[in-house]
Coordinates of C-alpha atoms in Angstrom, one line a residue:
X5 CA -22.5 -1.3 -12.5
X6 CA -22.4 1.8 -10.2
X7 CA -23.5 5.2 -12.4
X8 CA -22.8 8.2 -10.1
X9 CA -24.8 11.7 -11.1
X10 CA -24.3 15.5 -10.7
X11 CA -22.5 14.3 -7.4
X12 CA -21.3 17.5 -5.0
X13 CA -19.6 16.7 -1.1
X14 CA -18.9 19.7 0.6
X15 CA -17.7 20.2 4.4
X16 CA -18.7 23.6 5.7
X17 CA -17.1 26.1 3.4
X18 CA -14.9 24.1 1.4
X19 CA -16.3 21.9 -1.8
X20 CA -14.3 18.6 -2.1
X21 CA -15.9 18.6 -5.9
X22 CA -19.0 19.0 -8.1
X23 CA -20.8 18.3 -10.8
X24 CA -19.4 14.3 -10.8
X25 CA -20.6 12.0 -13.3
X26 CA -19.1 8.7 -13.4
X27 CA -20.4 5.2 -14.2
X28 CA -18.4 2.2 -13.0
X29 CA -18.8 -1.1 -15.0
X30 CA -18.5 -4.6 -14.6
X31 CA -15.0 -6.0 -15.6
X32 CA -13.1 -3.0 -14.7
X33 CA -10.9 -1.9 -11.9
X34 CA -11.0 1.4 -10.9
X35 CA -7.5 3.1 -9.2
X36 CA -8.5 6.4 -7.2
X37 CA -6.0 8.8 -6.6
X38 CA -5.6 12.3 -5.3
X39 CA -3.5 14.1 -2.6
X40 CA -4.5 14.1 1.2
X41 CA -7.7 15.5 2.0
X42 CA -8.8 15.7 -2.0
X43 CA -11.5 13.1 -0.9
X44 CA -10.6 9.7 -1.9
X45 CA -12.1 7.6 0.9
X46 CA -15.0 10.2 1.0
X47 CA -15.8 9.9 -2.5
X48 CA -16.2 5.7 -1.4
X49 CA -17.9 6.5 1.1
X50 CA -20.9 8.5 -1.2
X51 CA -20.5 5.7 -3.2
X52 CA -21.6 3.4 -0.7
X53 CA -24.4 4.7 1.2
X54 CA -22.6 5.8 4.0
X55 CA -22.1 9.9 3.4
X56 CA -24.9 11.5 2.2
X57 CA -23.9 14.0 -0.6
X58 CA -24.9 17.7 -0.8
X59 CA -26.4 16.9 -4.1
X60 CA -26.3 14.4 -7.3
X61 CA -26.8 10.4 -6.3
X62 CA -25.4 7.0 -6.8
X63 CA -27.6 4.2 -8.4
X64 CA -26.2 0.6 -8.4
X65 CA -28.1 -1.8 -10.8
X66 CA -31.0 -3.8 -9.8
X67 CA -30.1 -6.9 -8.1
X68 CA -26.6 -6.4 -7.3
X69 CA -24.4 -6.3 -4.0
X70 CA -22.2 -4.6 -2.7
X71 CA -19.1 -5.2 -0.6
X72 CA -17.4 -2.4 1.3
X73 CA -13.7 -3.2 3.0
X74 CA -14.8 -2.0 6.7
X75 CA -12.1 0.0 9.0
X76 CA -13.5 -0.6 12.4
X77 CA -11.8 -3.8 13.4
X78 CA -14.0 -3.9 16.4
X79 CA -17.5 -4.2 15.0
X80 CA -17.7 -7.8 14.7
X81 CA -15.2 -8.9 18.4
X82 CA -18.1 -10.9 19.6
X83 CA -18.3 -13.2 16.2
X84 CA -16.3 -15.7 15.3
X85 CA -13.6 -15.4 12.9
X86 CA -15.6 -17.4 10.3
X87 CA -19.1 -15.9 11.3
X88 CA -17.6 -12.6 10.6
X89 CA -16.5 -13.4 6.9
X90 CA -19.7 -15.3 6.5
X91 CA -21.3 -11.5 7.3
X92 CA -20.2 -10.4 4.2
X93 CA -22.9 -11.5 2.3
X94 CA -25.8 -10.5 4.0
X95 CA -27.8 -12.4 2.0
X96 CA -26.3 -15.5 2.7
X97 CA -25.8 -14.9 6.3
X98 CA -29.8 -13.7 7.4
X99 CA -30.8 -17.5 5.3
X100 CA -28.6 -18.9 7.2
X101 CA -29.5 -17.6 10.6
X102 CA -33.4 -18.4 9.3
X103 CA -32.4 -21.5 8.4
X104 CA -31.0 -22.1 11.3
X105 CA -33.9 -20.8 13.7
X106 CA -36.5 -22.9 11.7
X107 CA -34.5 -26.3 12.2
X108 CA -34.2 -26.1 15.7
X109 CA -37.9 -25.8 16.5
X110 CA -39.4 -28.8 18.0
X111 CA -42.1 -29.1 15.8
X112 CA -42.6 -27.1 12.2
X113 CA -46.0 -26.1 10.9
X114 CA -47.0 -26.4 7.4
X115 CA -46.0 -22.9 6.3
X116 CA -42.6 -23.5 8.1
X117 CA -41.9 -25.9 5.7
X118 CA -42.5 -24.3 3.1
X119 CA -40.6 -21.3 3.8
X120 CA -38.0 -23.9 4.9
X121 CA -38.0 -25.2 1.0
X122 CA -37.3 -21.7 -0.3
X123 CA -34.8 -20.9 2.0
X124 CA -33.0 -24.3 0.8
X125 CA -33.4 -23.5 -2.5
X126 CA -32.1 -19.8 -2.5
X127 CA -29.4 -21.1 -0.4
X128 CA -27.9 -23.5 -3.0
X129 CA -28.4 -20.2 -5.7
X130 CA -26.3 -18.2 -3.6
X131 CA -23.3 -21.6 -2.7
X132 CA -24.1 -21.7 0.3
X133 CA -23.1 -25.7 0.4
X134 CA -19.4 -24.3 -0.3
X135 CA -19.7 -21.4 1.8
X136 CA -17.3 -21.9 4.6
X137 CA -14.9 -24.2 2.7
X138 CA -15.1 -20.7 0.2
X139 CA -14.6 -18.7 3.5
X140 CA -11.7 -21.0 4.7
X141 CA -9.6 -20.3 1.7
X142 CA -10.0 -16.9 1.4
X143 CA -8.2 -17.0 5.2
X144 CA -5.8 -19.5 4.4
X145 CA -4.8 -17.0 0.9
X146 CA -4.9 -14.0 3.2
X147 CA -2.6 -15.9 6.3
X148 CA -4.9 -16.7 8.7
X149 CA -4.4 -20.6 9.8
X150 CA -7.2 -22.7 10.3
X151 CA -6.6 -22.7 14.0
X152 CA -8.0 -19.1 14.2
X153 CA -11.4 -19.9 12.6
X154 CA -13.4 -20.7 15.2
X155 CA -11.6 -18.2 17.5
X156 CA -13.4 -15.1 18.5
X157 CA -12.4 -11.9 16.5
X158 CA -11.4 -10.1 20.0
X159 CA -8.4 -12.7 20.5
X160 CA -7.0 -11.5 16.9
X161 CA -4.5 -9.1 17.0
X162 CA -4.7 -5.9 14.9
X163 CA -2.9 -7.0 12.0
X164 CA -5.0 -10.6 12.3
X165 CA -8.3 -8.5 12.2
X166 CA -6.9 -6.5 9.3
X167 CA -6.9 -9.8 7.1
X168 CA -10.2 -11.0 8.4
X169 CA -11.9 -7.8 7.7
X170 CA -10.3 -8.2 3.8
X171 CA -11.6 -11.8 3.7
X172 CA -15.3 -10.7 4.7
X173 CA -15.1 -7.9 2.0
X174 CA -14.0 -10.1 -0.5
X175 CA -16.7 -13.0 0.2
X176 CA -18.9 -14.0 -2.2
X177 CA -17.2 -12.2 -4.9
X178 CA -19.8 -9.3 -4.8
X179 CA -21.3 -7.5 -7.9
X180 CA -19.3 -4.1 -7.0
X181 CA -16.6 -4.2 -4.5
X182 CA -15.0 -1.0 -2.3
X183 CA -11.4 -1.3 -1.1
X184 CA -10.0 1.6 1.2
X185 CA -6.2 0.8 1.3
X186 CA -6.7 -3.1 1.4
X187 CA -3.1 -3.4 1.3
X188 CA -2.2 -1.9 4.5
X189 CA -0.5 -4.3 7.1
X190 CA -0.4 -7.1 4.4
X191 CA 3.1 -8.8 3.6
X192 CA 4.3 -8.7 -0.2
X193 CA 3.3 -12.2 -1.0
X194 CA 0.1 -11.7 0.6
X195 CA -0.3 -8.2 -1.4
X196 CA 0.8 -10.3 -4.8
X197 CA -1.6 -12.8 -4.2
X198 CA -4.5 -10.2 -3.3
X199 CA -3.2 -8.8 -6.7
X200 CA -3.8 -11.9 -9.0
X201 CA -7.1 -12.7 -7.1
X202 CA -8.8 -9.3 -8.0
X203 CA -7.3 -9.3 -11.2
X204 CA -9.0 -12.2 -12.6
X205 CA -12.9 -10.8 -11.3
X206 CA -15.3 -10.1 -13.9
X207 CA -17.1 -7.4 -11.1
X208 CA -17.1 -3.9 -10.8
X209 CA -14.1 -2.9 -8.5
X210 CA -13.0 0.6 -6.5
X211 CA -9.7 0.9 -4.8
X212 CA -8.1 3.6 -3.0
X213 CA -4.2 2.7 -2.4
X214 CA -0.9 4.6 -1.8
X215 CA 1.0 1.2 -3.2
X216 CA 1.7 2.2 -6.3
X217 CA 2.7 -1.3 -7.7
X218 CA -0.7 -2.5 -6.4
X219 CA -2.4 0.1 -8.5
X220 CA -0.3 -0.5 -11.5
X221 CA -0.9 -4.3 -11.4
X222 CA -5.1 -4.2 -10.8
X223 CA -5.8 -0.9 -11.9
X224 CA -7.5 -0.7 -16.0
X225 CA -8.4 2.9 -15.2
X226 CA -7.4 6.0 -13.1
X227 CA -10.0 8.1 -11.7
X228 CA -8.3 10.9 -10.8
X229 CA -9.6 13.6 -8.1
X230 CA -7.8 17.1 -9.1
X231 CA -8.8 20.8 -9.9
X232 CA -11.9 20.1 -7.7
X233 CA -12.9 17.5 -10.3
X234 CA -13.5 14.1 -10.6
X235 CA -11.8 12.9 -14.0
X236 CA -11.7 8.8 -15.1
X237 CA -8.9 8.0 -18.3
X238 CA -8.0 4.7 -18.9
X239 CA -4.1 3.6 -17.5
X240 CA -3.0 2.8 -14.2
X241 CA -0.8 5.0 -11.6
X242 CA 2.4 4.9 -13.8
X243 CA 0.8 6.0 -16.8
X244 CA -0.7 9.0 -15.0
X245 CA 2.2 10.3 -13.6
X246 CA 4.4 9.7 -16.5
X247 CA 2.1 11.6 -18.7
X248 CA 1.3 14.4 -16.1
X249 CA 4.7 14.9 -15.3
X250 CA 5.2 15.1 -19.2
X251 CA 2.1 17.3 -19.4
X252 CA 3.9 19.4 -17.0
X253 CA 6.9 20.0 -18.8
X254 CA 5.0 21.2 -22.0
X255 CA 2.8 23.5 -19.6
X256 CA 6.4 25.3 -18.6
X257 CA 7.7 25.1 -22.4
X258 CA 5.2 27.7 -23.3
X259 CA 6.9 28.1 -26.7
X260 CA 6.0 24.5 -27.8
X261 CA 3.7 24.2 -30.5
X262 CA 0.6 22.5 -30.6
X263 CA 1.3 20.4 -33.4
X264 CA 4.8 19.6 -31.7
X265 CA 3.0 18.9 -28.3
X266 CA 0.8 16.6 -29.6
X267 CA 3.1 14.8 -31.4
X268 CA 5.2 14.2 -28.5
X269 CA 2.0 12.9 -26.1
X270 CA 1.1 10.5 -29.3
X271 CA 4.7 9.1 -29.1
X272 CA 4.4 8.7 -25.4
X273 CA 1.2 6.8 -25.3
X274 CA 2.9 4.9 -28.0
X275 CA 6.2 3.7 -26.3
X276 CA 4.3 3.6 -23.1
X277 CA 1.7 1.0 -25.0
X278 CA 4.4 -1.0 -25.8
X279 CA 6.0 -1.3 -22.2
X280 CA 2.7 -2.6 -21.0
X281 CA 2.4 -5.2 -23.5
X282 CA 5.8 -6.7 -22.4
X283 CA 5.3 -6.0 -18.2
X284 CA 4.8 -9.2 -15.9
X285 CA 2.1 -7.0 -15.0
X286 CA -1.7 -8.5 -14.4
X287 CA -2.6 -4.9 -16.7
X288 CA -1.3 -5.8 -19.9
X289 CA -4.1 -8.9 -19.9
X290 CA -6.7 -5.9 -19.9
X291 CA -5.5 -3.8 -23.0
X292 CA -5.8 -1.0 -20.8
X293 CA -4.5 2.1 -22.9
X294 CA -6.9 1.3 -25.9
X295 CA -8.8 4.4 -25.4
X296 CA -6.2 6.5 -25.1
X297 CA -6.4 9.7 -26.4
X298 CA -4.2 12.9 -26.5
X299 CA -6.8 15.7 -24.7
X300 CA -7.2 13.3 -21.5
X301 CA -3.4 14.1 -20.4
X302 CA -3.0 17.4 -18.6
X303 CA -0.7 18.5 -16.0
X304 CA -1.3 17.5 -12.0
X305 CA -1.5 20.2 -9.8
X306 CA 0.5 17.5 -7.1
X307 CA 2.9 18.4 -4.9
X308 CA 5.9 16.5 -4.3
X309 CA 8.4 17.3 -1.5
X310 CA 11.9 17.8 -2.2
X311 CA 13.5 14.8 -0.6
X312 CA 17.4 15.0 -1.8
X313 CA 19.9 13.0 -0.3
X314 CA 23.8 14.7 -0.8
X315 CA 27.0 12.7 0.9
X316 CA 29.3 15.4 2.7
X317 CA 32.0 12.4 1.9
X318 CA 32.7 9.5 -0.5
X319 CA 32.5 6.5 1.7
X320 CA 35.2 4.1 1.3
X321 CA 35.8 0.7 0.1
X322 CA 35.1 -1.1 3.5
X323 CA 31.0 -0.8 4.5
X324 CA 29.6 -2.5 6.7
X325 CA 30.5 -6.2 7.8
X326 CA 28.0 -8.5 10.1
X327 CA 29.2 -12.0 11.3
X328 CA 27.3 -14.8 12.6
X329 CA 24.5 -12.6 14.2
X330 CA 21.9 -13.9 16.3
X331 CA 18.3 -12.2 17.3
X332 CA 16.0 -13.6 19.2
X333 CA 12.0 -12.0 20.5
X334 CA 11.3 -11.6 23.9
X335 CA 9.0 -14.4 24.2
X336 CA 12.2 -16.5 22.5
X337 CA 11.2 -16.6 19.2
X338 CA 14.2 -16.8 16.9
X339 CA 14.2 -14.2 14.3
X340 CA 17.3 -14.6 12.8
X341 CA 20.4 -16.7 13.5
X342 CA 23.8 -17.2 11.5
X343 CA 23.4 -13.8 9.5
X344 CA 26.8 -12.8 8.2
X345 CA 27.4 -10.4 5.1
X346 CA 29.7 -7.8 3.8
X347 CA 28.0 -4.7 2.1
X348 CA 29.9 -3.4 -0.5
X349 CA 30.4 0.0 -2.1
X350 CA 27.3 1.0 -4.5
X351 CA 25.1 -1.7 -2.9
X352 CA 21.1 -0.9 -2.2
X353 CA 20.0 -4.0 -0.2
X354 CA 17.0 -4.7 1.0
X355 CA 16.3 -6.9 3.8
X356 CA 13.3 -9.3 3.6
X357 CA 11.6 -11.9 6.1
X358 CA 8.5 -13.4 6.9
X359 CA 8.7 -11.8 10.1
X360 CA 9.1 -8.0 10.0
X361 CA 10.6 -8.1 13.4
X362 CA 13.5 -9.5 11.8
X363 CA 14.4 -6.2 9.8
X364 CA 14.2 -3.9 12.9
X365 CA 16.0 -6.1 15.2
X366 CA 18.7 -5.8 12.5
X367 CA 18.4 -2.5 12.2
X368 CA 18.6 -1.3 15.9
X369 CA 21.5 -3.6 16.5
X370 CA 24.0 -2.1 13.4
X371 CA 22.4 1.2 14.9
X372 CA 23.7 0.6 18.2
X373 CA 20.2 0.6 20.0
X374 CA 20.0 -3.4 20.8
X375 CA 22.3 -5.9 21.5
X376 CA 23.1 -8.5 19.6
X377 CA 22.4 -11.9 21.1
X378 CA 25.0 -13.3 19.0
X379 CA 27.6 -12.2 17.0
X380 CA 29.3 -8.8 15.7
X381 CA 29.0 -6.3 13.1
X382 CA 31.7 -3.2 12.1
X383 CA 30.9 -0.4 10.0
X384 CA 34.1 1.1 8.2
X385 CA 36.0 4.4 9.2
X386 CA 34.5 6.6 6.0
X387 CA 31.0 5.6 6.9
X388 CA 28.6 8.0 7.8
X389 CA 25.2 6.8 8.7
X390 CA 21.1 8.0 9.0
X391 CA 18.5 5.8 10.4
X392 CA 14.9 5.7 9.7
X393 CA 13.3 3.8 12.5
X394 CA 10.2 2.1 12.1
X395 CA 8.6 3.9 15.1
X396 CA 10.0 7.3 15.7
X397 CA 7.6 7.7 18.6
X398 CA 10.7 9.1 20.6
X399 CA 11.5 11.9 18.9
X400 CA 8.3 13.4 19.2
X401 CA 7.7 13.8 23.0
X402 CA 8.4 17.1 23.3
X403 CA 6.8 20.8 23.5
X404 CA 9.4 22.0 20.9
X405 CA 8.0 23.5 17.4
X406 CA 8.8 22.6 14.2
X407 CA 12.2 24.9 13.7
X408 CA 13.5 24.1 16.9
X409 CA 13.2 20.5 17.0
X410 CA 14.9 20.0 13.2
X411 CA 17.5 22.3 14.7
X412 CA 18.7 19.6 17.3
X413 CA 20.4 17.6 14.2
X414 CA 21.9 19.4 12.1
X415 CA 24.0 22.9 11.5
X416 CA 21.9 26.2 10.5
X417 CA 20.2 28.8 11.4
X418 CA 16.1 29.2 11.4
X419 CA 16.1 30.1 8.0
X420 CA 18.1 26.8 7.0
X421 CA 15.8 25.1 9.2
X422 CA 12.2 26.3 7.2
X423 CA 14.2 25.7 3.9
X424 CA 14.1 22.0 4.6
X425 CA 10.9 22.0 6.2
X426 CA 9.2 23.8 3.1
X427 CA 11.4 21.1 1.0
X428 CA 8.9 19.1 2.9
X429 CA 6.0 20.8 2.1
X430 CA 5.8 22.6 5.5
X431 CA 3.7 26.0 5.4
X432 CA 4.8 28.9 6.9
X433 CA 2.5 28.5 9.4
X434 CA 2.7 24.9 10.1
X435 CA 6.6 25.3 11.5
X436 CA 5.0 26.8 15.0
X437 CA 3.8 23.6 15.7
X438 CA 4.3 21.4 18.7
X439 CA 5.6 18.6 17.2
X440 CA 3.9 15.9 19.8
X441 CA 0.5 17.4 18.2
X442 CA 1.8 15.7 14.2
X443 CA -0.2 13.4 12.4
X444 CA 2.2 9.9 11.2
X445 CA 2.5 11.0 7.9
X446 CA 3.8 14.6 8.9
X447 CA 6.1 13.4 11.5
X448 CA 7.6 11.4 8.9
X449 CA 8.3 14.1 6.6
X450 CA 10.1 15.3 9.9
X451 CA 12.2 12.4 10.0
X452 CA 13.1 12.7 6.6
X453 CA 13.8 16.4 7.1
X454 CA 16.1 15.1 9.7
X455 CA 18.3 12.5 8.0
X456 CA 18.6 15.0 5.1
X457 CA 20.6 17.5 7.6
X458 CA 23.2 14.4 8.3
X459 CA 24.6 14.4 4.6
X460 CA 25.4 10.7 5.1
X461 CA 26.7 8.3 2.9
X462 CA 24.7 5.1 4.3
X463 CA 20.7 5.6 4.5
X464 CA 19.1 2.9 7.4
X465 CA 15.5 3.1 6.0
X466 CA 13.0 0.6 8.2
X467 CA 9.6 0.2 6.2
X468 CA 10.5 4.0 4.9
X469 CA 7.0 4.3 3.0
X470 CA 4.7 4.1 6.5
X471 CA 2.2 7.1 6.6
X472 CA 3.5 9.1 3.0
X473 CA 1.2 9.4 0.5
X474 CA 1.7 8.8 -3.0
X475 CA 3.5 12.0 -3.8
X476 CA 6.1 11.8 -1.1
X477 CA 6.6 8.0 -1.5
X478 CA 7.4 8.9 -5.4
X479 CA 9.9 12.0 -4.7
X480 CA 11.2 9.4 -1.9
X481 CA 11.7 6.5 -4.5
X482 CA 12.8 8.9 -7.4
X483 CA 15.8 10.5 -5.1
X484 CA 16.9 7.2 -4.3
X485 CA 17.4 5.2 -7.3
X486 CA 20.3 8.3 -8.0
X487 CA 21.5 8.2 -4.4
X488 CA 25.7 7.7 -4.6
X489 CA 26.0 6.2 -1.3
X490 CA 24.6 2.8 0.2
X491 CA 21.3 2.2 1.3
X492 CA 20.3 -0.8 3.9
X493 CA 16.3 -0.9 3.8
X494 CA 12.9 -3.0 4.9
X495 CA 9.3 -2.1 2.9
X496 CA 6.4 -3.2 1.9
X497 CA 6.2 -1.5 -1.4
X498 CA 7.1 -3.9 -4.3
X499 CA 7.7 -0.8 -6.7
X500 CA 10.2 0.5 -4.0
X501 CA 12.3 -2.4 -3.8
X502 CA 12.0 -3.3 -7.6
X503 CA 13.9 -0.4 -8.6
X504 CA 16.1 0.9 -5.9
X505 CA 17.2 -2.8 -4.4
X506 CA 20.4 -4.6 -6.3
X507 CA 20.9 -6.9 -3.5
X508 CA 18.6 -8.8 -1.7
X509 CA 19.2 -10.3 1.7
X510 CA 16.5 -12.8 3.3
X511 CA 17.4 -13.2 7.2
X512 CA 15.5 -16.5 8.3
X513 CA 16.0 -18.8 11.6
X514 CA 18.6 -20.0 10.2
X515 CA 20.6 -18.1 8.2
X516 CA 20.4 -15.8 4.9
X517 CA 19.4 -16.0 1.2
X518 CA 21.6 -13.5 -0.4
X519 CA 21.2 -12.4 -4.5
X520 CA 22.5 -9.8 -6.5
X521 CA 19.4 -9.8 -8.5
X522 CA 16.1 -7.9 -9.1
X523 CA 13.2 -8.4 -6.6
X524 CA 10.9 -9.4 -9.5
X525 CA 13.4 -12.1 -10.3
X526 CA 14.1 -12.7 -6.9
X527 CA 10.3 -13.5 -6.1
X528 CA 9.5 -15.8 -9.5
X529 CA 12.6 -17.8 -9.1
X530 CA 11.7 -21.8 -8.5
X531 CA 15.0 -22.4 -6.9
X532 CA 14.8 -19.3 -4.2
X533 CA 11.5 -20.4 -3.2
X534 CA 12.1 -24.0 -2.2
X535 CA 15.3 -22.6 -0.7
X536 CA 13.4 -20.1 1.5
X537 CA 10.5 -23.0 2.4
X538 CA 13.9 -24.7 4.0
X539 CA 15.2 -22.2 5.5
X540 CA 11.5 -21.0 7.2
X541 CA 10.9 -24.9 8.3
X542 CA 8.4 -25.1 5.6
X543 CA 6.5 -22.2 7.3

């Protein structure tokens, strides 16, 4: 259990929040949300020792351990990839070094002996006999092979380290456990496995995440970091934003009545109880909205860009049509072969494979920017299209601001231009800036500024939720599900595909699984998987 007191963080003039008093307990996982810069992943970092508030503490109970998901990937390049998941429980790891350092003396004395027998028997308290095989899996579940094991940490790539660094977090299965995005650079069946694995601990756990299906499907309560405060209520993301966005409206009604206000919240916690208890989700297991009560739902002071899509023309009957395409890596790795499809009118398709390469290569080549080392594709005469690439790197190396650059893709004059900027949550004074000087998340919102201008009627969308927060990934999600046109996209986010995708298009070495289904049915279906383990090689 973790019982925070009177906790204030502030950074020169500005107070991230006061006055917090939360206690975490065992059994529960925690979901923290808040817009960039409230202080998520500072309010972690108080948590775990590693800022030093302004005033209050944080008091864990005696005896307990605590796991924190680490972000430099560099600390631990001269361990091994198993040494460095053994590190995360320091415990374990100094007896076995001391175990290790007394067995390889020549000769031990009396009282090495007896320490030796104390180290053995704490070492069998804390499974230390299963320790590696324990250590092994949790690779293995997070997809690192056996062959990287015994490999040094600096021969992993980033996205390798990434996993690692999960696994050592995770190790041990400590008393109170800190995760700072632990779903970035994971694939979605590694991301659904990470979700039934913390679902079914009995510790006390902390995540920060901009996935919202993550949050929904671990998450038994919302701590919420708004108005300068620090507020806990028990529900997951969805529930919190369905009821703030609710809270909302009644804030704008002003002449709603009380009595008429509350009755409308009780319904909604009602109906939204009753979703829960029918979802797939890991939540419903937890009866999280027990505790519900009318008073905790209040309006967010969020702010969500206006990302609207508008076609300047219906597209016609004739989309898109791919035969027998062929892309290969440059070090020859096949990442697709005998892809051939016709997109039809109305149809939001996502692409999927094990290797995200795949979806770009596709992408570039129906964009024109890569050939095709096989095959053909031919868009029809009505279609207009806009392309989200996955690194938009290009379009930034320049000394232009913001007005000017938005300028190069679209009609308008500067006021039309800060319109869509501000759409994007752009202050006035942000649109001077130099564009190359962005952070990711800003020159999305640039990007999507851009293919806004282009009033297409086909959206190219590779991994579109990369660097948004929750906010913008929401407006983003919410625009699209009404979106008239077509939509081709790759992500990451299960909540994005679930309800904008109504087909689904695997590309694999050697050839496609295509469905007009759900994703959810899509990734329960028996059938699909074996089909997909043939397809892969049994990869």
């Amino acid at each position: 259990m973790i019982t925070v007191t009177n906790l204030a963080i502030q950074f020169g003039k500005r107070t991230l929040y006061k006055d917090v008093n939360l206690k975490f307990t065992p059994g529960n996982i925690y979901g923290i949300i808040g817009a960039n810069g409230a202080g998520k992943s500072t309010l972690l970092r108080a948590i775990s020792g590693e800022l030093e508030p302004n005033k209050g503490f944080v008091e864990m109970s005696a005896g307990e351990r605590m796991s924190v998901l680490e972000q430099d990937h560099f600390k631990y390049d001269g361990y091994t990839v198993m040494d460095a998941v053994l590190i995360g429980h320091q415990p374990l790891w100094e007896n076995m070094r001391e175990r290790e350092a007394l067995y390889s003396k020549d000769e031990m004395t009396e009282e090495d002996g007896n320490r030796a027998a104390e180290l053995e028997e704490r070492f069998a308290e804390m499974d230390g006999w299963t320790a590696e095989s324990d250590a092994a899996q949790l690779l293995q579940n997070l997809g690192i092979p056996e062959a990287l094991h015994e490999k040094r940490m600096s021969e992993l790539s980033n996205n390798e380290k990434v996993r690692v660094m999960l696994a050592k977090a995770l190790f041990g299965k400590p008393d109170n456990l800190l995760l700072d995005e632990p779903t970035n650079d994971l694939d979605l069946d590694t991301v659904s496995w990470l979700e039934g694995y913390l679902s079914d601990l009995e510790q006390t756990v902390l995540v920060v995440s901009h996935d919202r299906h993550f949050l929904d499907a671990v998450s038994t309560q919302t701590v919420d970091i708004d108005y300068g405060k620090v507020t806990m209520f028990s529900g997951n993301y969805s529930f919190w934003y369905q009821s703030s966005q609710l809270a909302l409206k009644q804030a704008q009604n002003q002449r709603a009545k009380a009595e008429e206000k509350r009755k409308e919240l009780e319904e909604f916690i009602r109906r939204f109880s009753a979703n829960v208890a029918k979802s797939k989700q890991t939540t419903s297991r937890r009866k999280m909205l027990e505790k519900l009560n009318v008073e905790q739902i209040q309006p967010s002071t969020r702010k969500y860009p206006g990302i609207i899509f508008t076609m300047e023309r219906e597209p016609g009957n004739q989309i898109l049509e791919v035969k027998d395409l062929k892309a290969a890596d440059a070090d020859g790795t096949i990442l697709f072969d005998n892809v051939s499809f016709n997109i039809e009118k109305g149809q939001k398709t996502v692409f999927l494979s094990h290797n995200p390469k795949a979806m770009t290569a596709l992408f570039e080549i129906i964009n024109g920017n890569r050939e095709a080392d096989k095959g053909t594709y031919k868009w029809g005469i009505t279609i207009t299209t806009a392309y989200l690439p996955l690194d938009n790197t290009g379009f930034f190396r320049s000394e232009l601001n913001l007005v000017d650059w938005l300028s190069q893709y679209g009609p308008g004059n500067e006021v039309v231009m800060k319109s869509y900027l501000g759409r994007m949550l752009f202050k006035q004074e942000d649109v001077e800036k130099k564009v190359n000087v962005l952070s990711g998340g800003e020159k999305m919102r640039c990007m999507i500024a851009r293919m806004q201008l282009q009033n297409a009627n086909c959206l190219i969308l590779d991994t579109p939720t990369n660097h948004l927060d929750l906010e913008s990934i929401q407006a983003f999600n919410n625009n699209l599900i009404g979106f008239k046109g077509n939509v081709l996209f790759s992500s990451h986010d299960h909540e994005f595909i679930q309800t904008v995708a109504n087909r689904i298009i695997e590309l694999t070495p050697s050839g496609t699984i295509d469905k007009l289904m759900e994703y959810d049915d899509y990734i329960y279906d028996e059938r699909i998987r074996e089909q997909k383990s043939r397809m892969y090689g049994g990869q």
